[in-house]
Amino acid sequence: MTASGTEKPPIAAIAALGLTQIIGYGSLYYSFSILAPDMARDLDWSSEWIFGALSAALLIGGLAAPLMGRWIDRFGAGRIMTAGSAIAAAALTACAFAPGRFAFLAALIGIEVASNLVQYGAAFALLVQIRPRIAQRSITYLTLIAGFASTIFWPITTALHAHLSWQDVYLVFAVLHLAVCLPIHAWLSRGVSESRRRSGGETARNVQPSLPPSARMPAFILMVTGFALQSFVNAALLVHMLPVMSALGLGATAVLVGTLFGPSQVLSRFINMVFGGGLSQLMLAIISAVLLPAALVILITTAPSVPGALVFAVIFGLGSGLNSIVQGTLPLALFGSQGYGRLQGQVMSARLVVSSTAPFALALLMSNIGISWSLSVTAMFGAAAVAAFLAITRLMRAPPEAVLNAEI
């Protein structure tokens, strides 16, 4: 039996990280859409401008992600996540007390930078640093727990906002980061440091790359391209779900579609956890990439059918849920655990930069070429992601000489 087969996942660390991921995504991401109308009113902005500010912050956060990834490799993911919790609390507080638009935008940028330090990219790296050889399983378990972030925080944010201003809600969230997330991340950081001091064979525990050196650069470019295109499809559809459904004649069905999307994400992670052990991470990436454009094709060809829209929601959610897993596991499987934080930072940067422009791009397409053609173009982006991942399989099968010739 292999070493990875005898090692057990760090259940306590996964459960603790699951809690901080729920708080991180819930407070820094999912709450924004609920609080945005009141933010816009208080700042005397239109809703378009408030979401434009979010897109700008996401873009800057994406550009900063590679630097954050290098810090994770240099200082350790636990330390970075501990600092990130403090920065998240400070940024949320700064947002709450922002005296005007520019101060609000600066604080929003701080929130997006903090997100890079406390959300999936850093959490995946921490699991790799804790037990590299079983990190793929650990990442799957973590995404299963964190998949409930929207389910938990949408109603929590709504309930708080019924009694508190958006500023006070952000202050409550800042306290959560200081009182819950920061101590957990500090505890995990100490645990990793102590484990490394006790272990003299750190290098032997590393996951080795599955690609020959000559294939790594083209494979990395293809992988980043595939993830970026998937992020475009995801971000564009999730932001415009309601107007797209309405324009297709589905009206109130949009609410039901949104209700099915979250559970479908969690379902895909559960199915993968139970039955996906025999599949390679590259195959999982291909499956997740296929599901997104397939869901769009079903929506386009069946609208305004309600059953068709529901099937779309389930398949799109399954693809999105799997994508969250392979974003963490595929870089590890292809390129190994050395420098994993840097790799995650580069992947995250491409994803965030592309996803920050996706809502605007789809809105522009819909206003110029209509809903059906816009969704068709989006499906083509999804199909291009499939092609990118399939090209990696050819690199893995090709002899080293062929890869070198392709690079030349």
XYZ file of C-alpha atoms in Angstrom:
408
model
C 0.000 0.000 0.000
C 1.298 3.481 -0.838
C 2.096 6.102 1.740
C -0.790 8.196 0.544
C -3.103 5.233 1.014
C -2.100 4.835 4.678
C -2.281 8.540 5.554
C -5.553 9.876 6.898
C -6.948 13.295 5.997
C -6.456 15.948 8.718
C -10.140 15.985 9.698
C -9.791 18.635 12.423
C -7.954 20.982 10.073
C -10.483 20.394 7.277
C -13.439 21.044 9.597
C -11.816 24.196 10.988
C -10.985 25.464 7.514
C -14.515 24.618 6.376
C -15.855 27.001 9.017
C -13.472 29.799 8.046
C -14.249 29.287 4.343
C -17.978 29.574 5.018
C -17.364 32.818 6.911
C -14.835 34.042 4.333
C -16.992 33.484 1.270
C -20.216 34.392 3.067
C -19.026 37.714 4.471
C -16.613 38.859 1.763
C -18.485 37.667 -1.344
C -22.056 36.414 -1.025
C -23.266 39.183 1.291
C -22.429 41.945 -1.182
C -25.389 41.457 -3.520
C -27.815 41.701 -0.581
C -26.223 44.846 0.882
C -25.425 46.552 -2.454
C -28.749 48.438 -2.904
C -28.332 50.224 0.441
C -24.649 50.822 -0.241
C -25.589 52.476 -3.531
C -28.231 54.618 -1.828
C -25.913 55.826 0.934
C -23.103 56.595 -1.512
C -25.505 58.165 -4.035
C -24.437 55.695 -6.705
C -26.512 53.751 -9.204
C -26.585 49.964 -8.832
C -24.452 49.733 -11.982
C -21.755 51.865 -10.377
C -21.721 49.909 -7.130
C -21.221 46.651 -9.027
C -18.703 48.427 -11.250
C -16.750 49.254 -8.090
C -16.860 45.563 -7.160
C -15.558 44.600 -10.612
C -12.681 47.083 -10.279
C -11.832 45.696 -6.839
C -11.947 42.123 -8.167
C -9.645 43.112 -11.025
C -7.070 44.660 -8.689
C -7.380 41.701 -6.323
C -6.698 39.398 -9.258
C -3.598 41.326 -10.261
C -2.313 41.041 -6.685
C -2.935 37.275 -6.467
C 0.464 36.083 -7.829
C 2.267 38.092 -5.133
C 0.008 36.547 -2.491
C 0.828 33.095 -3.858
C 4.563 33.725 -3.504
C 4.006 34.877 0.083
C 2.155 31.634 0.811
C 5.147 29.596 -0.379
C 7.631 31.795 1.494
C 5.908 32.340 4.842
C 3.433 29.435 4.954
C -0.274 29.436 4.169
C -1.253 29.414 7.860
C 0.578 32.646 8.631
C -0.784 34.308 5.504
C -4.352 33.258 6.360
C -3.907 34.572 9.913
C -2.777 37.937 8.576
C -5.571 37.769 5.990
C -8.196 37.453 8.718
C -6.893 40.625 10.366
C -6.815 42.432 7.013
C -10.345 41.241 6.194
C -11.626 42.593 9.528
C -9.847 45.915 8.951
C -11.165 46.209 5.375
C -14.751 45.424 6.410
C -14.489 48.030 9.168
C -13.029 50.576 6.749
C -15.934 49.918 4.366
C -18.436 50.456 7.177
C -16.883 53.811 8.155
C -16.006 55.001 4.620
C -16.904 58.717 4.415
C -17.296 58.731 0.641
C -16.963 56.874 -2.630
C -13.180 56.823 -2.959
C -12.677 55.620 0.604
C -15.324 52.947 0.009
C -13.618 51.813 -3.193
C -10.234 51.635 -1.437
C -11.769 49.551 1.364
C -13.489 47.307 -1.190
C -10.113 46.702 -2.837
C -8.810 45.768 0.622
C -11.630 43.235 0.956
C -10.745 41.611 -2.372
C -7.044 41.480 -1.484
C -7.960 39.895 1.866
C -10.119 37.368 -0.015
C -6.988 36.112 -1.792
C -5.432 35.519 1.628
C -8.279 33.630 3.316
C -10.364 31.876 0.651
C -9.848 28.736 -1.445
C -6.424 29.501 -2.946
C -4.786 29.908 0.455
C -6.855 27.148 2.098
C -5.913 24.647 -0.623
C -2.242 25.586 -0.184
C -2.526 25.063 3.580
C -3.928 21.558 3.063
C -1.064 20.821 0.657
C 1.450 22.042 3.231
C -0.158 19.953 6.008
C -0.228 16.599 4.150
C 0.783 16.904 0.485
C 0.156 13.317 -0.591
C -3.498 13.273 0.451
C -4.216 16.933 -0.270
C -6.474 16.019 -3.201
C -8.854 14.179 -0.876
C -8.591 16.944 1.715
C -9.477 19.598 -0.879
C -12.534 17.592 -1.950
C -13.753 17.360 1.655
C -13.152 21.082 2.204
C -15.121 22.139 -0.867
C -17.997 19.922 0.270
C -18.211 21.853 3.556
C -17.563 25.296 2.075
C -20.213 24.704 -0.586
C -22.808 25.678 2.017
C -21.457 29.247 2.305
C -24.183 30.827 0.170
C -26.911 28.629 1.684
C -25.884 29.775 5.170
C -24.873 33.390 4.609
C -27.611 34.617 2.280
C -30.273 34.107 4.978
C -27.909 35.261 7.761
C -27.111 38.473 5.894
C -30.789 39.040 5.086
C -31.817 38.498 8.716
C -29.105 40.812 10.059
C -29.892 43.471 7.469
C -33.559 43.426 8.505
C -32.465 44.898 11.863
C -29.086 46.518 11.109
C -27.675 48.907 8.532
C -25.248 47.495 5.971
C -22.445 49.225 7.899
C -23.376 47.402 11.098
C -23.650 44.088 9.233
C -20.091 44.570 7.965
C -18.946 45.324 11.522
C -20.527 42.060 12.703
C -18.675 40.234 9.938
C -15.411 41.969 10.947
C -15.856 40.610 14.475
C -16.363 37.099 13.047
C -13.034 37.313 11.231
C -11.235 38.472 14.385
C -12.981 36.228 16.903
C -13.395 33.027 14.856
C -11.226 32.916 11.727
C -8.031 34.525 13.045
C -7.618 32.151 16.032
C -8.351 29.110 13.824
C -5.810 30.165 11.200
C -3.226 30.913 13.910
C -3.811 27.454 15.426
C -3.405 25.770 12.035
C -0.263 27.780 11.343
C 1.316 26.645 14.614
C 0.330 23.053 13.856
C 2.062 23.093 10.472
C 5.202 24.695 11.945
C 5.425 22.129 14.741
C 4.851 19.262 12.288
C 7.685 20.509 10.084
C 10.039 20.815 13.052
C 9.300 17.234 14.095
C 9.676 15.842 10.567
C 13.091 15.500 9.063
C 11.795 14.035 5.763
C 9.776 16.933 4.463
C 11.032 16.577 0.905
C 10.082 12.913 0.703
C 6.471 13.766 1.446
C 6.156 16.126 -1.490
C 3.900 15.292 -4.428
C 5.975 14.963 -7.590
C 4.850 16.444 -10.933
C 3.159 14.054 -13.347
C 4.421 16.010 -16.365
C 7.929 15.912 -17.827
C 9.775 19.255 -17.507
C 9.445 19.989 -21.229
C 5.626 19.739 -21.082
C 5.043 21.868 -17.996
C 4.995 25.333 -19.536
C 2.544 24.541 -22.381
C 0.417 22.498 -19.967
C 0.362 25.385 -17.485
C -0.748 27.847 -20.168
C -3.511 25.469 -21.269
C -4.635 24.851 -17.685
C -4.808 28.566 -16.846
C -6.671 29.228 -20.096
C -9.207 26.502 -19.312
C -9.813 27.760 -15.778
C -10.096 31.385 -16.945
C -12.673 30.495 -19.603
C -14.691 28.499 -17.076
C -14.580 31.464 -14.691
C -15.929 33.690 -17.465
C -18.895 31.370 -18.043
C -19.580 31.002 -14.318
C -19.320 34.683 -13.421
C -21.316 35.893 -16.420
C -24.227 33.516 -15.845
C -24.454 33.822 -12.070
C -24.626 37.619 -12.119
C -27.169 37.749 -14.962
C -29.240 34.686 -14.029
C -32.475 36.610 -13.345
C -32.456 38.865 -16.455
C -31.460 35.927 -18.675
C -34.315 33.778 -17.392
C -36.789 36.637 -17.759
C -35.647 37.413 -21.301
C -36.080 33.750 -22.239
C -39.677 33.896 -21.028
C -39.112 31.937 -17.820
C -39.935 34.730 -15.367
C -40.295 33.535 -11.766
C -38.550 30.253 -12.609
C -35.282 32.141 -12.089
C -35.813 31.938 -8.330
C -36.230 28.159 -8.469
C -33.221 27.867 -10.757
C -31.135 29.788 -8.230
C -32.396 27.529 -5.458
C -31.242 24.400 -7.331
C -27.823 25.762 -8.284
C -26.255 25.717 -4.786
C -27.371 22.196 -3.807
C -26.223 20.922 -7.215
C -22.749 22.265 -6.517
C -22.630 20.423 -3.203
C -24.082 17.278 -4.819
C -21.304 17.194 -7.434
C -18.670 17.401 -4.694
C -20.344 14.622 -2.729
C -20.587 12.393 -5.824
C -16.918 13.016 -6.558
C -15.962 12.239 -2.956
C -17.815 8.899 -3.030
C -17.328 7.728 -6.606
C -14.585 9.874 -8.145
C -11.569 8.181 -6.584
C -10.752 6.225 -9.735
C -10.735 9.280 -12.026
C -7.679 11.388 -12.677
C -7.860 15.072 -11.818
C -7.468 15.939 -15.493
C -10.483 13.794 -16.356
C -12.487 15.548 -13.627
C -11.435 18.895 -15.124
C -12.650 17.780 -18.560
C -15.982 16.583 -17.129
C -16.533 19.855 -15.244
C -15.654 21.826 -18.386
C -18.077 19.804 -20.546
C -20.995 20.269 -18.142
C -21.005 24.094 -18.319
C -21.512 24.552 -22.099
C -23.778 21.481 -22.153
C -26.035 23.187 -19.611
C -26.133 26.350 -21.729
C -27.036 24.390 -24.857
C -29.918 22.763 -22.955
C -31.138 26.173 -21.780
C -30.951 27.721 -25.263
C -32.656 24.842 -27.045
C -35.449 24.249 -24.504
C -36.426 27.808 -23.457
C -39.016 28.783 -22.362
C -39.485 25.246 -20.998
C -39.463 25.183 -17.175
C -38.165 21.568 -16.999
C -35.385 22.554 -19.391
C -34.400 25.459 -17.143
C -34.343 23.182 -14.106
C -32.138 20.651 -15.911
C -29.869 23.560 -16.878
C -29.599 24.635 -13.225
C -28.691 21.151 -12.023
C -26.092 20.465 -14.755
C -24.588 23.953 -14.476
C -24.360 23.540 -10.689
C -22.713 20.121 -11.063
C -20.103 21.554 -13.420
C -19.456 24.569 -11.212
C -19.093 22.391 -8.115
C -16.559 20.099 -9.769
C -14.667 23.111 -11.087
C -14.114 24.364 -7.524
C -12.401 21.063 -6.693
C -10.169 20.745 -9.754
C -8.939 24.329 -9.403
C -7.149 23.055 -6.314
C -6.343 19.475 -7.282
C -5.313 19.724 -10.955
C -2.308 22.041 -10.384
C -1.168 19.680 -7.620
C -1.550 16.584 -9.811
C 0.200 18.092 -12.839
C 2.932 20.199 -11.236
C 3.447 18.740 -7.749
C 3.443 20.361 -4.327
C 6.650 22.381 -4.630
C 5.733 26.014 -5.332
C 2.024 25.203 -5.083
C 1.153 28.581 -3.550
C 2.781 30.421 -6.460
C 0.862 28.276 -8.950
C -2.413 28.926 -7.146
C -1.711 32.653 -7.145
C -1.144 32.676 -10.906
C -4.253 30.603 -11.601
C -6.323 32.770 -9.267
C -5.051 35.938 -10.934
C -6.178 34.798 -14.385
C -9.534 33.631 -13.036
C -10.277 36.833 -11.133
C -9.195 39.154 -13.940
C -11.385 37.343 -16.458
C -14.358 36.893 -14.109
C -14.282 40.583 -13.157
C -14.971 41.512 -16.784
C -17.474 38.715 -17.503
C -20.684 40.365 -16.191
C -20.018 43.530 -18.208
C -19.066 41.525 -21.305
C -22.247 39.438 -21.208
C -24.385 42.538 -20.603
C -22.768 44.173 -23.653
C -23.378 41.069 -25.756
C -27.026 40.816 -24.679
C -27.715 44.447 -25.555
C -26.178 44.074 -29.027
C -26.869 40.539 -30.285
C -29.692 39.305 -28.027
C -29.981 36.662 -25.320
C -29.785 33.458 -27.360
C -26.738 34.506 -29.371
C -25.041 35.845 -26.234
C -25.554 32.516 -24.467
C -24.252 30.742 -27.583
C -21.060 32.815 -27.511
C -20.691 32.049 -23.799
C -21.140 28.336 -24.539
C -18.357 28.618 -27.131
C -16.045 29.981 -24.423
C -16.977 26.941 -22.336
C -16.244 24.636 -25.266
C -12.833 26.297 -25.677
C -12.102 25.401 -22.041
C -12.852 21.757 -22.869
C -10.415 21.955 -25.790
C -7.713 23.396 -23.524
C -7.975 20.530 -21.032
C -8.087 17.929 -23.817
C -4.879 19.403 -25.213
C -3.191 18.711 -21.856
C -4.047 15.008 -22.247
C -2.198 15.019 -25.567
C 0.835 16.611 -23.879
C 0.823 13.888 -21.245
C 0.785 11.174 -23.914
C 3.314 12.818 -26.218
C 6.993 11.780 -26.036
C 9.352 14.487 -24.706
C 10.789 15.117 -28.179
C 7.342 15.974 -29.552
C 6.733 18.475 -26.730
C 10.060 20.151 -27.336
C 9.313 20.459 -31.037
C 5.872 21.923 -30.254
C 7.516 24.555 -27.998
C 9.981 25.457 -30.754
